[in-house]
C-alpha positions as semicolon CSV with decimal commas, in nm:
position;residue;x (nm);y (nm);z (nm)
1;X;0,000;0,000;0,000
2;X;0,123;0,346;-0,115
3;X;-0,090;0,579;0,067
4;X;-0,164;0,640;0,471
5;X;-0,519;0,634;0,464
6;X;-0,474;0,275;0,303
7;X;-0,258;0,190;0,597
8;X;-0,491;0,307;0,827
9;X;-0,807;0,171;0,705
10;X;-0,635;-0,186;0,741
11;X;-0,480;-0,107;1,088
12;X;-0,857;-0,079;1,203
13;X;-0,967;-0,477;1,041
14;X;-0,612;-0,640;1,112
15;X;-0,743;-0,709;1,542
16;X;-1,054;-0,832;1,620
17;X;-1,165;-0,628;1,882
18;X;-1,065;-0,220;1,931
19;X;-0,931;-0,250;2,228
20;X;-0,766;-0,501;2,417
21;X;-0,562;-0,433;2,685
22;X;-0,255;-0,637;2,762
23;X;0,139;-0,618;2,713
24;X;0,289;-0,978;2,587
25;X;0,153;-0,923;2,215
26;X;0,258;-0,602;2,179
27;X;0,585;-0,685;2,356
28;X;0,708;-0,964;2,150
29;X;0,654;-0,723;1,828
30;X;0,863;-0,482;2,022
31;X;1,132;-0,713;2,109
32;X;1,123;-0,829;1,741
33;X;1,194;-0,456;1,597
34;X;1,415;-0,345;1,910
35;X;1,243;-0,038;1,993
36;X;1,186;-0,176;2,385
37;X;1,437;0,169;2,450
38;X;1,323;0,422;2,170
39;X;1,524;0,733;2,329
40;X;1,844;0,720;2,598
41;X;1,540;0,889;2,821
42;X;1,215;0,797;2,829
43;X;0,913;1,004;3,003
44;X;0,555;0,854;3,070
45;X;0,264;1,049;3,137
46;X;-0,066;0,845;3,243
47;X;-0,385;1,038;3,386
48;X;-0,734;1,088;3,308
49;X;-0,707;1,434;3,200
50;X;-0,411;1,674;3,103
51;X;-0,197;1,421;2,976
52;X;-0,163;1,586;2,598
53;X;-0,072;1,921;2,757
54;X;0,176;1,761;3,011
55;X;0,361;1,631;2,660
56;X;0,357;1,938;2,455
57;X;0,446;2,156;2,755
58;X;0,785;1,907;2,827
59;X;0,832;1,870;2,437
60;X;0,815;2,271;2,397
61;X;1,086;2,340;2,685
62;X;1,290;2,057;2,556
63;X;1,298;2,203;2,228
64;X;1,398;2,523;2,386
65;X;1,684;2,350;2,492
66;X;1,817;2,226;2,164
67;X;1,741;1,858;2,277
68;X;1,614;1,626;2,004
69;X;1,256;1,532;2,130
70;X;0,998;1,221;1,991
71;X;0,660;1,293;2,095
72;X;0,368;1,070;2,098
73;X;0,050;1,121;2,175
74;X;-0,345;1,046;2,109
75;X;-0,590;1,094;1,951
76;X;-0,566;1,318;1,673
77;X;-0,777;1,594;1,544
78;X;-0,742;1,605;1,175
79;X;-0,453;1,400;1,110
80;X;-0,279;1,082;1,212
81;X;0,066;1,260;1,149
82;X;-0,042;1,456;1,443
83;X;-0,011;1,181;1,704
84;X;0,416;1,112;1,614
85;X;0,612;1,399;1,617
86;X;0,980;1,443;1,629
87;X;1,141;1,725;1,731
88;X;0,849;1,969;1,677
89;X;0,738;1,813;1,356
90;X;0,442;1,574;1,273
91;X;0,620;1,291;1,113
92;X;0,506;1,253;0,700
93;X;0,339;0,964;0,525
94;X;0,644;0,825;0,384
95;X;0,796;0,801;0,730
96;X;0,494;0,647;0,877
97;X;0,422;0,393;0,594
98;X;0,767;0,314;0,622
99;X;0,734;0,269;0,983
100;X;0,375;0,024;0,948
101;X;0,555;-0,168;0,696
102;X;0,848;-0,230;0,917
103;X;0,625;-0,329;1,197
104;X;0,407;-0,516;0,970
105;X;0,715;-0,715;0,879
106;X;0,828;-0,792;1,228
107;X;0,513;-0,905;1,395
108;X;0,446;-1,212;1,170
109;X;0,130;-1,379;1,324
110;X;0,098;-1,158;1,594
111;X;-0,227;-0,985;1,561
112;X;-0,268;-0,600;1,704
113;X;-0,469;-0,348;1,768
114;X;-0,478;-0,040;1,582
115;X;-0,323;0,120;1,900
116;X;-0,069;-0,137;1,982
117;X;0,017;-0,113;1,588
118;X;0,063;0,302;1,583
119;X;0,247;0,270;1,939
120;X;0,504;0,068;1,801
121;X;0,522;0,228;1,461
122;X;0,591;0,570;1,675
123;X;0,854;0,371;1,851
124;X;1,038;0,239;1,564
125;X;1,031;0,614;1,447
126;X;1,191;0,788;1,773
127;X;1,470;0,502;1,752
128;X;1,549;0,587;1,406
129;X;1,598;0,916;1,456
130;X;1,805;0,869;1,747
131;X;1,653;1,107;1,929
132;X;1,724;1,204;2,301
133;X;1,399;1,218;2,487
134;X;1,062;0,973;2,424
135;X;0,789;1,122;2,563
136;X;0,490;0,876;2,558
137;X;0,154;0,927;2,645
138;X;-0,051;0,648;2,762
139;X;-0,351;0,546;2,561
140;X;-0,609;0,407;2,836
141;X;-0,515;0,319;3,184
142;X;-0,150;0,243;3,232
143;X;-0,089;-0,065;3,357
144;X;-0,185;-0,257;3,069
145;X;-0,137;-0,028;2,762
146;X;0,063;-0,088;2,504
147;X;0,299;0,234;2,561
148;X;0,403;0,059;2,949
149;X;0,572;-0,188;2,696
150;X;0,890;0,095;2,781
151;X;1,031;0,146;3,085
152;X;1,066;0,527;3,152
153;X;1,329;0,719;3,363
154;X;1,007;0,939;3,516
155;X;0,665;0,857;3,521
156;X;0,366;1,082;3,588
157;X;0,054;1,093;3,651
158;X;-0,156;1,432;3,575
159;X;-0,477;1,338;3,741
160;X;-0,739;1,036;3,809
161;X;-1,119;1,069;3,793
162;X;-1,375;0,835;3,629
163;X;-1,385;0,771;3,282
164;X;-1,355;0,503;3,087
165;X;-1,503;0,267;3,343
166;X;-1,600;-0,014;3,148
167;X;-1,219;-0,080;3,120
168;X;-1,092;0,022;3,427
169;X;-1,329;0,046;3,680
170;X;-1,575;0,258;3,883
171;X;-1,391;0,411;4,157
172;X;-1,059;0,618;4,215
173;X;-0,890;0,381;4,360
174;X;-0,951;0,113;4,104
175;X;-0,829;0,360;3,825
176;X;-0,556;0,480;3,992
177;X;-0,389;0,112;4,061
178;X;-0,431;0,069;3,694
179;X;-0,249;0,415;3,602
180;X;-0,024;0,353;3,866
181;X;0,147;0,061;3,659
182;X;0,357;0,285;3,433
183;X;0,537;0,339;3,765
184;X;0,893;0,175;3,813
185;X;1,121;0,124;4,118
186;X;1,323;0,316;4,216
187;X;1,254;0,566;3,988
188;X;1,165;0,926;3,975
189;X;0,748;0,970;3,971
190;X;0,545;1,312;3,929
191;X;0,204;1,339;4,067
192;X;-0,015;1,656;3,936
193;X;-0,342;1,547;4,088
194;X;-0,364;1,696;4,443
195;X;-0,571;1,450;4,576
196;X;-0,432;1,153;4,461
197;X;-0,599;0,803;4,510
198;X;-0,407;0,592;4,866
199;X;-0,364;0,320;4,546
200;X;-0,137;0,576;4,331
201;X;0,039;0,696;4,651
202;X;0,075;0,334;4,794
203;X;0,222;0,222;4,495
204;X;0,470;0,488;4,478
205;X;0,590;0,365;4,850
206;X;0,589;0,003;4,760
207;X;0,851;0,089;4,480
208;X;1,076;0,265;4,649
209;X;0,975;0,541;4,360
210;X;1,166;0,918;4,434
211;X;0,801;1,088;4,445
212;X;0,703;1,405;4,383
213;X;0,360;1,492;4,480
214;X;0,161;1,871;4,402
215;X;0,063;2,086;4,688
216;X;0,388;1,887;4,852
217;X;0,701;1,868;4,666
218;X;0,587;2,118;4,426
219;X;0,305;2,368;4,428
220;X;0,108;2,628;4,252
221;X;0,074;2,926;4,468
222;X;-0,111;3,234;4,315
223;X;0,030;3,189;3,963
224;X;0,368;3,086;4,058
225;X;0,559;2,757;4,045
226;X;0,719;2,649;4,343
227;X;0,971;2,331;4,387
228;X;1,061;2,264;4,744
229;X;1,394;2,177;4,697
230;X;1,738;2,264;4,759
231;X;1,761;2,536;4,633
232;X;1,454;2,630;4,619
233;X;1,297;2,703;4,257
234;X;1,033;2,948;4,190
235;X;0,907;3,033;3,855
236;X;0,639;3,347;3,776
237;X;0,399;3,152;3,537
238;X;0,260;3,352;3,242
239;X;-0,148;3,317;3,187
240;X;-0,161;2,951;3,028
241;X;-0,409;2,825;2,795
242;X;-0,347;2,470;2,926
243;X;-0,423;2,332;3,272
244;X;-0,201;2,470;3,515
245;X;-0,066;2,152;3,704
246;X;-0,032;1,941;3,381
247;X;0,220;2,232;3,341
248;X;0,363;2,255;3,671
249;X;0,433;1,870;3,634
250;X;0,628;1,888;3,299
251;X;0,835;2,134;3,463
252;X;0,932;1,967;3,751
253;X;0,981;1,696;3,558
254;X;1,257;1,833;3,385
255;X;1,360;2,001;3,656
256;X;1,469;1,644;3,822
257;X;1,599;1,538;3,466
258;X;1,846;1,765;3,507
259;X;1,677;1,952;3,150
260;X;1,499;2,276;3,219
261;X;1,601;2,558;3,024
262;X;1,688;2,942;3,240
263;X;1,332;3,094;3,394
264;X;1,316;3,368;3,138
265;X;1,303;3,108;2,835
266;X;1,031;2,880;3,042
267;X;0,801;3,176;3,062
268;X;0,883;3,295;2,686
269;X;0,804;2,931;2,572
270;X;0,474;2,901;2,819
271;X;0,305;3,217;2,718
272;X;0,356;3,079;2,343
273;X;0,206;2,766;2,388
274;X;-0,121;2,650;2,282
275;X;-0,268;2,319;2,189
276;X;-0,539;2,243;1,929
277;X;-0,848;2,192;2,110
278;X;-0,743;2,283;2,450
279;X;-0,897;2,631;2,525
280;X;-0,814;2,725;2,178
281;X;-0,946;3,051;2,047
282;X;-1,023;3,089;1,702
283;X;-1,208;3,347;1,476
284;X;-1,492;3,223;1,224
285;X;-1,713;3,455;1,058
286;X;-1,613;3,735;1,284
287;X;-1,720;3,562;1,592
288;X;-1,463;3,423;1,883
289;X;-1,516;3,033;1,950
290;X;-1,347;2,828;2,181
291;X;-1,277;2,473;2,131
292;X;-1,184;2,225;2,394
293;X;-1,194;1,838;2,367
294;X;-1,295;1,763;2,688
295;X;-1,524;1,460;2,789
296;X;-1,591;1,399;3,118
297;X;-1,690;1,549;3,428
298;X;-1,332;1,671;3,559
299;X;-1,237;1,836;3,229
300;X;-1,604;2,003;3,282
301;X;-1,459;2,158;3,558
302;X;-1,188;2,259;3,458
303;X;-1,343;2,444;3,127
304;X;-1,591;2,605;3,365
305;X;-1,304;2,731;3,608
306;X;-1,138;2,886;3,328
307;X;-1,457;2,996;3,154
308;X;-1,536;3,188;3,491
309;X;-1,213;3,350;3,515
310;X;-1,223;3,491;3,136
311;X;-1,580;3,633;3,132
312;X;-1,710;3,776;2,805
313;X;-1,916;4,122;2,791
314;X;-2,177;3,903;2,613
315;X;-2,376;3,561;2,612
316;X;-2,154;3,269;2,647
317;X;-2,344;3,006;2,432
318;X;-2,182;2,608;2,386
319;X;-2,227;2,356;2,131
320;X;-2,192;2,002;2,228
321;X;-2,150;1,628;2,133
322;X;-2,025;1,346;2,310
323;X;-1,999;0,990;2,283
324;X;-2,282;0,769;2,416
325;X;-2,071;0,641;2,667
326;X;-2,010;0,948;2,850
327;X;-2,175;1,101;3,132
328;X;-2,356;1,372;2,982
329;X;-2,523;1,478;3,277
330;X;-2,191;1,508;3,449
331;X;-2,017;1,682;3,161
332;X;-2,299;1,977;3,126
333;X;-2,352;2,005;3,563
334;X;-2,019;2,259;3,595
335;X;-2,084;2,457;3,315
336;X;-2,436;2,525;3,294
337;X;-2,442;2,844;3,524
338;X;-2,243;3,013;3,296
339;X;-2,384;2,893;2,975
340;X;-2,687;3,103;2,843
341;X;-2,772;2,892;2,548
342;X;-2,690;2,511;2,432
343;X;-2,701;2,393;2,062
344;X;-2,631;2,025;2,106
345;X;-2,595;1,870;1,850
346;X;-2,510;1,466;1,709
347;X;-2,216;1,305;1,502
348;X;-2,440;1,050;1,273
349;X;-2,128;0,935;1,114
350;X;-1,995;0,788;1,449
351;X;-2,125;0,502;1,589
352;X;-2,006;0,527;1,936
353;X;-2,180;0,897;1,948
354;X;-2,488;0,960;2,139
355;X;-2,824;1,007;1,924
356;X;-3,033;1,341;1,988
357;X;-3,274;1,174;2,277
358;X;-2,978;1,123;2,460
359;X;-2,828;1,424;2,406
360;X;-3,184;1,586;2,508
361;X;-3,231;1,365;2,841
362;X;-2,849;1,408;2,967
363;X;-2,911;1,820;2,911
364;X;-3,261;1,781;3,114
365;X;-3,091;1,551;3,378
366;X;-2,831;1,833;3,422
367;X;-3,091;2,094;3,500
368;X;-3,071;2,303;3,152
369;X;-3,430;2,450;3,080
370;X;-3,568;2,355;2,797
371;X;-3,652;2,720;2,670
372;X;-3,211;2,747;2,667
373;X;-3,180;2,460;2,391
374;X;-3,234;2,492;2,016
375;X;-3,339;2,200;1,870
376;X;-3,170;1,867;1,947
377;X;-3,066;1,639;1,612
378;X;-2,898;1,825;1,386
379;X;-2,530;1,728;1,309
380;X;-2,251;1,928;1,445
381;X;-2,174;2,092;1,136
382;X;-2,551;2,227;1,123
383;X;-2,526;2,358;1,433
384;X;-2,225;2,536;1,448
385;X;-2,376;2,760;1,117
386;X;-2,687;2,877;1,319
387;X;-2,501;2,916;1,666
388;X;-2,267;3,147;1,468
389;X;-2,557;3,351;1,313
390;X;-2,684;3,399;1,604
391;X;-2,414;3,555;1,808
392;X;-2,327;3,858;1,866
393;X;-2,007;4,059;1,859
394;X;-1,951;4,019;2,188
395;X;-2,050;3,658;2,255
396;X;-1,875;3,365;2,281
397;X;-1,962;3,025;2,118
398;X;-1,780;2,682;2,306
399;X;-1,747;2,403;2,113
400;X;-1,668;2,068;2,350
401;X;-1,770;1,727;2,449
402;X;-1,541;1,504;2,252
403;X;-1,242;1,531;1,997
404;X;-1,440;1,402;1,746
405;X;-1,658;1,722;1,802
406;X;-1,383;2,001;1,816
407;X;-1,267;1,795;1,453
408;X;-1,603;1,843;1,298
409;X;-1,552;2,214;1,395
410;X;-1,205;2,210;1,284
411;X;-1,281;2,074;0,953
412;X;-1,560;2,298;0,906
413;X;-1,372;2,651;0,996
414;X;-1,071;2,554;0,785
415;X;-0,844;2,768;0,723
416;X;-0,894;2,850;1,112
417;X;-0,747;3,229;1,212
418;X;-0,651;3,187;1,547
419;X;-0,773;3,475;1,803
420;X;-0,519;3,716;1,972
């Protein structure tokens, strides 16, 4: 096959199932291509939420230091290239059907998942390029994904809260043992969730693991960074765009890897940096919208503490999809007192999304009035047309509930202009 969409339509028959979860597959592949150490460092970051940000924020600095960084990450918005980058780059479709056919070659037999396939592919890529740092984010869970086939130098965890339960459980403490497993002993571990699960923190003491925990080791304090350490590190953090202790535990991350460049270049690089679909302003039609992929009830949160602390002088009004697996009802709950007006909307192309009755009954189970929602059932594309006509210059139209939303807008605003 010549072309990546070729590739990638296969990648998606060649398993049986999507998902499943589980290392000795995946690691005899590995072991057949050598990729088992893809960089001379390797960082982890597991979590529920934040983990994207915690890997652009450490591949950003790195690259501030003139170190060669591989980043991978998931899932993409427009493109696959998106999810393997090295040094700043999204790798091309040569590289990556090159990389497919070389694990294609090696695993023989071996069937894998689309995930376990792209994992390794990214792998084989970093190790080519010889680069120094690996930074891998983990798929689902941690204990069994296919990226804990590496063992890292540091491991962190950004946060734990419930999602994705019917793979790894119901409760905190559940999730966290699972996320917990890209932990090693005796090495260095970052926690950016400040009330972390007894199972994260347990498993931390069992392995002897050099721990650094936020609100303990390292802190947030009124905008500024803080490392207890000796000496002592302090860091005036510009306004971010991404979650604040997803940041906080990149740095101190590379703090401990000996790697962070001087505090005037940190700043420089943090007031630059944005993600696609993480509080990302854009222009369209001569409106502002903000984008932000998030799913579940925590990110919900979070979007609605930010949303509160950059008010608009008009209407704030959202448009929303999720998947039919999500709690809808906990998604909307944070963000509902300062919404004024809801255009949900469905994804018929996607089978996983939710159909308009359940869009309608999570929106009612959350408390939204009915006389605050347009009419539920038209695609997202639909929607985002007549929420734009009908704002005005000084409203604000949020676009969240699920990357495959934020890429339906993303498609449709093409060429975006982003917003000052």
């Amino acid at each position: 096959m010549s072309d990546l969409q070729s590739w990638l339509a296969r990648l998606e028959q060649l398993h049986p199932t999507e998902i499943e979860l589980g290392l000795e597959r995946v690691s005899a592949v590995a072991r057949r291509l050598d990729v088992q150490t893809p960089a001379r460092r390797v960082i982890t970051v597991g979590g529920t939420n934040g983990k994207g940000s915690c890997v652009r924020t450490m591949e950003a600095l790195l690259r501030a230091g003139d170190h060669s960084v591989g980043a991978y990450s998931s899932p993409h918005l427009l493109r696959f290239n998106e999810r393997i980058r090295v040094n700043g780059e999204e790798v091309s479709d040569a590289q990556l059907i090159e990389a497919f056919e070389a694990v294609d070659a090696a695993r023989g037999d071996i069937s894998l998942t689309y995930f376990e396939f792209t994992t390794l592919a990214g792998l084989w890529l970093f190790k080519r390029a010889d680069v120094e740092f690996a930074l891998l984010e983990v798929g689902l869970g941690g204990r069994l994904d296919a990226v804990n086939l590496v063992d890292p130098d540091i491991s962190i965890i950004t946060s734990v809260a419930v999602d994705h339960e019917a793979w790894l459980g119901n409760d905190r403490e559940v999730i966290g043992r699972e996320k917990a497993g890209i932990l090693r002993a005796g090495k260095t571990f970052v926690c950016a969730d400040p009330q972390p699960p007894a199972s994260v923190v347990d498993a931390s003491r069992e392995l002897g693991c050099d721990g650094y925990f936020i609100d303990h080791q390292f802190s947030l304090i009124e905008g500024d960074y803080l490392l207890k350490a000796e000496p002592e590190l302090r860091i005036g953090l510009p306004e971010l765009r991404l979650p604040p202790s997803s940041v906080a535990a990149a740095i101190t991350a590379l703090v401990l890897a000996g790697e962070l460049p001087g505090v005037e270049q940190v700043c420089d690089v943090l007031a630059a940096l944005q993600m696609p679909g993480r509080c990302q302003a854009v222009r369209y039609k001569e409106r502002d919208l903000l984008l932000d992929v998030g799913h579940n009830p925590a990110a919900a949160e979070y979007l609605a503490r930010w949303l509160a602390g950059h008010p608009v002088a008009g209407r704030t009004v959202a448009l929303v999809a999720v998947m039919a697996d999500k709690d809808l009802d906990g998604l909307v709950a944070p963000l509902k007192g300062l919404v004024d007006h809801w255009y949900p909307a469905v994804l018929p192309d996607n089978p996983r999304a939710a159909d308009a009755e359940q869009v309608r009954a999570g929106l009612a189970a959350a408390g939204v009035k009915a006389g605050q929602v347009e009419e539920v059932g038209k695609p997202v594309a639909e929607q985002l047309e007549l929420a734009a006509a009908a704002l005005g210059c000084e409203d604000r139209l949020l676009v969240f509930g699920s990357f495959f939303t934020v890429a339906e807008v993303l498609s449709a605003i093409q060429p975006l202009k982003c917003a000052k």
